[in-house]
Every structure is written in C-alpha cells, then in structure tokens.
Tab-separated table of C-alpha atoms and ligand atoms in Angstrom:
chain	number	residue	atom	x	y	z
C	1	MET	CA	7.248	17.092	19.843
C	2	MET	CA	7.331	14.120	18.151
C	3	LYS	CA	6.718	10.463	19.287
C	4	ILE	CA	7.453	7.524	17.022
C	5	ILE	CA	5.527	4.023	18.215
C	6	ARG	CA	6.922	0.993	16.425
C	7	ALA	CA	4.647	-2.105	15.502
C	8	LYS	CA	5.240	-4.780	14.413
C	9	SER	CA	3.088	-5.849	11.551
C	10	TYR	CA	-0.208	-3.676	9.706
C	11	GLN	CA	-2.814	-5.240	12.685
C	12	ASP	CA	-0.171	-4.148	15.139
C	13	MET	CA	0.110	-0.848	13.410
C	14	SER	CA	-3.947	-0.672	13.458
C	15	ARG	CA	-4.270	-1.700	16.725
C	16	LYS	CA	-2.202	0.982	18.542
C	17	ALA	CA	-3.185	3.658	16.071
C	18	ALA	CA	-6.791	2.568	17.013
C	19	ASN	CA	-6.160	2.788	20.529
C	20	LEU	CA	-4.952	6.496	20.816
C	21	ILE	CA	-7.997	7.473	18.414
C	22	SER	CA	-10.612	5.526	21.098
C	23	ALA	CA	-8.188	7.229	23.994
C	24	GLN	CA	-9.063	10.893	22.226
C	25	VAL	CA	-12.713	9.997	22.100
C	26	ILE	CA	-13.228	8.630	25.967
C	27	MET	CA	-10.757	11.814	26.979
C	28	LYS	CA	-13.600	13.970	25.330
C	29	PRO	CA	-16.465	12.544	23.862
C	30	HIS	CA	-17.962	15.625	21.832
C	31	CYS	CA	-14.169	15.986	20.055
C	32	VAL	CA	-13.597	16.455	15.952
C	33	LEU	CA	-11.534	13.705	14.272
C	34	GLY	CA	-10.026	14.182	10.972
C	35	LEU	CA	-10.075	10.995	9.285
C	36	ALA	CA	-8.301	9.707	6.014
C	37	THR	CA	-9.296	7.217	3.120
C	38	GLY	CA	-6.540	5.070	2.002
C	39	SER	CA	-5.076	1.319	2.366
C	40	THR	CA	-3.536	2.603	5.721
C	41	PRO	CA	-6.545	3.069	8.146
C	42	GLU	CA	-9.209	0.476	6.599
C	43	GLY	CA	-7.595	-1.880	9.810
C	44	ILE	CA	-7.755	1.319	12.168
C	45	TYR	CA	-11.328	1.283	11.131
C	46	LYS	CA	-11.482	-2.590	11.629
C	47	GLN	CA	-10.432	-2.382	15.009
C	48	LEU	CA	-12.234	0.881	15.875
C	49	ILE	CA	-15.872	-1.132	15.098
C	50	ASP	CA	-14.785	-4.397	17.227
C	51	TRP	CA	-13.990	-2.290	20.029
C	52	TYR	CA	-17.597	-0.612	19.097
C	53	ASN	CA	-19.268	-3.770	19.234
C	54	LYS	CA	-17.668	-4.901	22.541
C	55	ASP	CA	-19.059	-1.661	23.579
C	56	ASP	CA	-15.653	0.179	24.528
C	57	ILE	CA	-16.021	3.260	22.251
C	58	ASP	CA	-19.129	5.286	21.640
C	59	PHE	CA	-19.223	7.140	18.906
C	60	SER	CA	-22.727	9.513	19.401
C	61	GLN	CA	-21.112	12.826	20.336
C	62	VAL	CA	-18.075	12.622	17.671
C	63	THR	CA	-18.064	14.397	14.123
C	64	SER	CA	-16.016	13.411	11.786
C	65	ILE	CA	-14.515	15.873	9.005
C	66	ASN	CA	-12.302	14.223	6.246
C	67	LEU	CA	-9.584	15.230	4.759
C	68	ASP	CA	-10.189	15.198	1.314
C	69	GLU	CA	-12.543	14.193	-1.439
C	70	TYR	CA	-11.848	13.571	-5.360
C	71	VAL	CA	-13.053	16.509	-7.541
C	72	GLY	CA	-16.291	15.295	-9.943
C	73	LEU	CA	-17.034	11.728	-7.664
C	74	THR	CA	-20.760	11.669	-6.110
C	75	HIS	CA	-21.344	10.462	-2.934
C	76	ASP	CA	-22.410	7.158	-4.336
C	77	HIS	CA	-19.465	6.747	-6.526
C	78	ASP	CA	-17.510	3.969	-5.224
C	79	GLN	CA	-14.283	5.184	-5.267
C	80	SER	CA	-15.506	8.680	-3.407
C	81	TYR	CA	-13.999	9.215	-0.300
C	82	TRP	CA	-17.382	9.729	1.431
C	83	TYR	CA	-18.003	6.001	-0.269
C	84	PHE	CA	-15.198	4.638	1.599
C	85	MET	CA	-16.027	6.105	5.075
C	86	GLN	CA	-19.164	4.841	4.841
C	87	LYS	CA	-18.395	1.727	3.594
C	88	HIS	CA	-15.135	0.895	6.134
C	89	PHE	CA	-16.010	2.565	9.163
C	90	PHE	CA	-19.280	4.992	9.409
C	91	GLN	CA	-22.309	2.178	8.793
C	92	TYR	CA	-21.099	0.054	11.333
C	93	ILE	CA	-20.713	2.805	14.219
C	94	ASN	CA	-23.415	5.323	15.886
C	95	ILE	CA	-21.972	8.538	14.584
C	96	ARG	CA	-24.550	11.049	14.213
C	97	PRO	CA	-25.311	11.492	9.559
C	98	ASP	CA	-25.368	15.179	10.775
C	99	HIS	CA	-21.859	15.075	12.067
C	100	ILE	CA	-19.990	13.536	9.064
C	101	PHE	CA	-18.099	15.839	6.511
C	102	VAL	CA	-16.500	14.955	4.090
C	103	PRO	CA	-15.336	18.006	1.176
C	104	GLU	CA	-18.062	18.333	-1.393
C	105	GLY	CA	-16.568	16.429	-4.442
C	106	ALA	CA	-19.934	16.605	-6.615
C	107	ASN	CA	-19.881	20.208	-6.337
C	108	LEU	CA	-17.762	22.100	-8.939
C	109	ASN	CA	-17.571	25.553	-7.554
C	110	ALA	CA	-14.372	25.153	-5.456
C	111	ASP	CA	-14.315	28.387	-3.761
C	112	GLU	CA	-17.834	27.827	-2.265
C	113	VAL	CA	-16.565	24.106	-1.348
C	114	CYS	CA	-14.017	25.149	0.230
C	115	ARG	CA	-14.973	28.378	1.860
C	116	ASN	CA	-17.641	25.995	3.346
C	117	TYR	CA	-15.432	23.684	4.657
C	118	ASP	CA	-12.918	25.963	6.385
C	119	ARG	CA	-16.578	27.458	7.448
C	120	ILE	CA	-17.215	23.825	9.090
C	121	ILE	CA	-14.290	23.382	10.635
C	122	GLN	CA	-14.203	26.583	12.448
C	123	ARG	CA	-17.691	26.019	13.562
C	124	PHE	CA	-17.065	22.524	15.096
C	125	GLY	CA	-14.405	24.327	17.104
C	126	GLY	CA	-11.090	22.753	15.069
C	127	ILE	CA	-10.252	19.645	14.713
C	128	ASP	CA	-8.848	17.651	18.082
C	129	LEU	CA	-7.039	14.355	16.586
C	130	GLN	CA	-5.849	14.558	12.942
C	131	LEU	CA	-4.810	11.018	11.523
C	132	LEU	CA	-2.672	10.814	8.574
C	133	GLY	CA	-1.138	8.681	6.190
C	134	ILE	CA	1.570	9.673	3.850
C	135	GLY	CA	2.172	9.053	-0.234
C	136	VAL	CA	4.924	7.640	-1.929
C	137	ASP	CA	5.832	11.467	-2.851
C	138	GLY	CA	5.521	13.042	0.809
C	139	HIS	CA	2.055	14.133	0.152
C	140	ILE	CA	-0.650	14.359	3.440
C	141	GLY	CA	-4.123	14.889	2.612
C	142	PHE	CA	-3.704	15.654	-1.137
C	143	ASN	CA	-1.405	18.417	-0.264
C	144	GLU	CA	1.251	17.404	-3.328
C	145	PRO	CA	4.837	18.033	-3.001
C	146	GLY	CA	5.472	22.114	-3.912
C	147	SER	CA	2.180	22.718	-1.778
C	148	ALA	CA	1.816	26.344	0.049
C	149	PHE	CA	2.255	25.239	3.866
C	150	GLU	CA	0.105	28.325	4.767
C	151	LEU	CA	-3.414	27.067	2.960
C	152	GLY	CA	-6.650	26.097	3.815
C	153	THR	CA	-8.856	23.465	2.163
C	154	HIS	CA	-8.472	24.229	-1.500
C	155	LYS	CA	-8.310	22.437	-5.228
C	156	VAL	CA	-5.196	20.633	-6.247
C	157	ARG	CA	-3.982	19.035	-9.709
C	158	LEU	CA	-2.818	15.576	-8.620
C	159	GLN	CA	0.714	14.339	-9.454
C	160	GLU	CA	1.161	12.063	-11.735
C	161	SER	CA	2.947	9.428	-9.096
C	162	THR	CA	-0.777	9.611	-6.922
C	163	ILE	CA	-2.980	8.924	-9.751
C	164	GLN	CA	-0.562	5.900	-10.695
C	165	ALA	CA	-0.655	5.193	-7.135
C	166	ASN	CA	-4.522	5.247	-6.968
C	167	LYS	CA	-5.587	3.782	-10.105
C	168	ARG	CA	-5.535	-0.202	-9.133
C	169	PHE	CA	-8.821	1.286	-8.105
C	170	PHE	CA	-10.435	2.425	-11.175
C	171	ALA	CA	-11.270	0.675	-13.982
C	172	HIS	CA	-9.353	2.355	-15.954
C	173	GLU	CA	-6.225	4.930	-15.247
C	174	GLU	CA	-8.194	8.104	-17.720
C	175	ASP	CA	-11.074	7.524	-14.898
C	176	VAL	CA	-8.843	8.482	-12.101
C	177	PRO	CA	-9.924	12.051	-11.286
C	178	LYS	CA	-7.178	14.289	-11.734
C	179	GLU	CA	-8.169	17.011	-9.281
C	180	ALA	CA	-9.498	16.840	-5.672
C	181	TYR	CA	-10.245	19.257	-2.925
C	182	THR	CA	-8.116	18.497	0.286
C	183	MET	CA	-8.176	20.091	3.595
C	184	GLY	CA	-4.402	22.298	3.346
C	185	ILE	CA	-1.189	22.047	5.364
C	186	LYS	CA	-2.308	25.171	7.582
C	187	THR	CA	-5.529	23.020	8.698
C	188	ILE	CA	-3.680	19.818	9.623
C	189	MET	CA	-1.263	22.073	11.307
C	190	GLN	CA	-3.822	23.357	13.204
C	191	ALA	CA	-5.328	20.011	14.843
C	192	HIS	CA	-4.220	19.681	18.570
C	193	LYS	CA	-2.761	16.319	17.758
C	194	VAL	CA	-1.639	14.750	14.519
C	195	LEU	CA	-1.115	10.815	14.754
C	196	LEU	CA	0.462	9.791	11.337
C	197	CYS	CA	0.241	6.218	10.339
C	198	ALA	CA	2.874	4.322	7.807
C	199	SER	CA	2.951	0.505	7.104
C	200	GLY	CA	4.705	-1.428	4.398
C	201	THR	CA	8.376	-1.054	2.700
C	202	ALA	CA	7.659	1.498	0.205
C	203	LYS	CA	6.565	4.439	3.211
C	204	ALA	CA	10.179	3.937	4.678
C	205	ALA	CA	12.259	5.949	2.940
C	206	ILE	CA	9.529	8.870	2.513
C	207	LEU	CA	8.900	8.387	6.232
C	208	ARG	CA	12.608	9.574	6.860
C	209	GLU	CA	12.851	12.301	4.894
C	210	ALA	CA	9.630	13.586	6.176
C	211	LEU	CA	10.706	12.744	9.788
C	212	TYR	CA	14.190	13.570	9.819
C	213	GLY	CA	15.100	15.504	6.415
C	214	PRO	CA	14.846	18.979	5.718
C	215	VAL	CA	11.633	20.664	6.438
C	216	THR	CA	9.887	22.188	2.753
C	217	PRO	CA	7.470	22.045	0.806
C	218	GLN	CA	8.725	19.945	-1.480
C	219	VAL	CA	7.989	17.005	1.135
C	220	PRO	CA	4.807	18.316	2.237
C	221	ALA	CA	4.670	15.684	5.003
C	222	SER	CA	8.253	17.868	6.821
C	223	ILE	CA	5.919	20.534	8.077
C	224	LEU	CA	4.771	17.650	10.413
C	225	GLN	CA	8.220	18.170	12.524
C	226	MET	CA	6.822	21.568	13.555
C	227	HIS	CA	3.794	20.222	15.179
C	228	PRO	CA	3.932	20.627	18.769
C	229	ASP	CA	1.713	16.973	19.436
C	230	LEU	CA	3.054	14.311	16.443
C	231	THR	CA	2.406	10.928	17.029
C	232	VAL	CA	3.975	8.274	14.664
C	233	VAL	CA	2.619	4.926	14.212
C	234	VAL	CA	5.053	2.731	11.733
C	235	ASP	CA	5.143	-1.021	11.348
C	236	GLN	CA	8.711	-2.790	11.046
C	237	GLU	CA	8.728	-2.208	6.856
C	238	ALA	CA	7.965	1.297	6.880
C	239	GLY	CA	9.816	2.097	9.999
C	240	ALA	CA	13.337	0.615	8.574
C	241	CYS	CA	15.239	3.661	7.336
C	242	LEU	CA	14.187	5.440	10.437
C	243	PRO	CA	17.353	6.095	13.399
C	244	GLN	CA	17.775	3.295	15.559
C	245	GLU	CA	17.779	5.348	18.744
C	246	ASP	CA	13.944	6.118	18.185
C	247	ALA	CA	13.482	2.501	18.605
C	248	ASP	CA	15.230	2.078	21.441
C	249	ALA	CA	13.404	4.746	23.073
C	250	THR	CA	10.018	3.851	22.523
C	251	ALA	CA	10.565	-0.328	22.342
I	1	LIG	P1	-2.738	4.612	1.504
I	1	LIG	O1	-2.538	6.372	0.792
I	1	LIG	O2	-2.975	5.044	2.673
I	1	LIG	O3	-3.551	4.160	0.348
I	1	LIG	O4	-1.286	4.317	1.453
I	1	LIG	C1	-1.601	6.907	1.816
I	1	LIG	C2	-1.842	8.481	1.165
I	1	LIG	O5	-1.608	8.487	0.034
I	1	LIG	O6	-2.364	9.055	1.340
C-alpha cells in the first residue's frame, strides 16, 4: 500500500520523514534502519540530531545499514558515503560504532564485499525501515535503469546522468568514481517499511513516473509500487506532478 504525505517545504519534508523514523525507533528500539546519503536526507538527519539532543530519541540499540558506497573510496575520503554518514549524522548520536554498516568501498573484491553485506543484513534480521531518495533517472540506491529487480548487494557502473549529478561534490569530473556497491532492489523490497523522500522540481516528473507509470526496470523506483508498506514524503515542488486526488486524500 502506498501513502503519500505532502510537505510544504524541504524543512517540512525533513521533519515529517524524521517523525516516521523516530516512531520506528520508539516502537522497536533495536530496529535496523536502512539509511541513505544525498541532499535529500540531510535535513532528516539534522532533525533527528535535534530530537536526540532533546532526549526524545535514543539510538543506543539501533543498527544502521547504508544503501551504497562508491568503489575505491576509503572511509576518510570526504566523498565516501561512510564519511557522509559520520559527518551528517552518526558523530552526533549514540549509535554504537559496531552497529554501523556501509559497503566496504575500499575493498575491490566485489564478490566478497557483496556477500558480506548480504550476510550482515541477514544476521541483523533484515531491514525494518528503509529510507530512500530517488535519482533523476529513477534510481534507488545505485540501482540504475535496467537493473534486474532480483539482485541482492552488487557492484554497478554509474549512469552518466548520475556522474553528472554527483560531480558537484568532487574537484574534477574525472574524480567521480565510475562504480559503486549497492544494495539491490531485492534487498530494498525485503525491507518491512520503505520511506521514499523527494524534494525539488527536478524530481517531480520522475516521481510521477515511478509511482504511477508502468513497473519496469527502466525506472528502478517503479518497483516500489509493489511494496506492501511504502510511504512517500514530498515537498510541494517534488509533488507537483502527482495526481491531485492524493493531495486531497492526505491533506
Ligand atoms: P539527492 O540524491 O538526495 O542528492 O537528490 C538522491 C539519489 O540520487 O538517490
């Protein structure tokens, strides 16, 4: 079942999404969160840190298993997703360091990295809540258009549009890694709950296609239509192309 929550602004989207994550942690303190990097979740992490500082949320029993990582970047590389998570979230909260997982970007043995990661997800009993952004090409994690739906963690080549979208973070375009490790669509679909967030005009068209268009590997996020517990939080711009009746139903 899909539920769409409309937010007024990026900040409002962040607060509404953080609320859902907070509810998950309160309901099940030892839950497993599938977390994501990117501009979209930054505000969510800020909000969660704020509530943590007010003693409203406790991460001491939470496990975090991140979606993806660039191949070849070490933890201390300032564009690695490990670094991003520390910088924007983990350093401020009381999550246990041994409960933080990000695919091992520095290990170039893809089979080993991916097998280990799937084992970790199994060992912790699967993901309770998976947070997702969406790429302008419809990707989730680094599952680019054409990705098979039945994959677990695997190595991918990044789409040119993804390299273009991410080059703003690197000194030179050629510094953007061309490959990544990512949880597969199968892994994402096995999460008990999925929370997809989107902000800004650039996401409006792809969001409509993903949520109301045909379910096809050409739009990886479209598979989420089949997820039994999907919540989508959009700000006004990102939600601009979604059918109006959803706005009325959730206003
Ligand atoms: P963004 O990235 O949050 O930086 O827009 C989303 C994504 O590519 O999944």
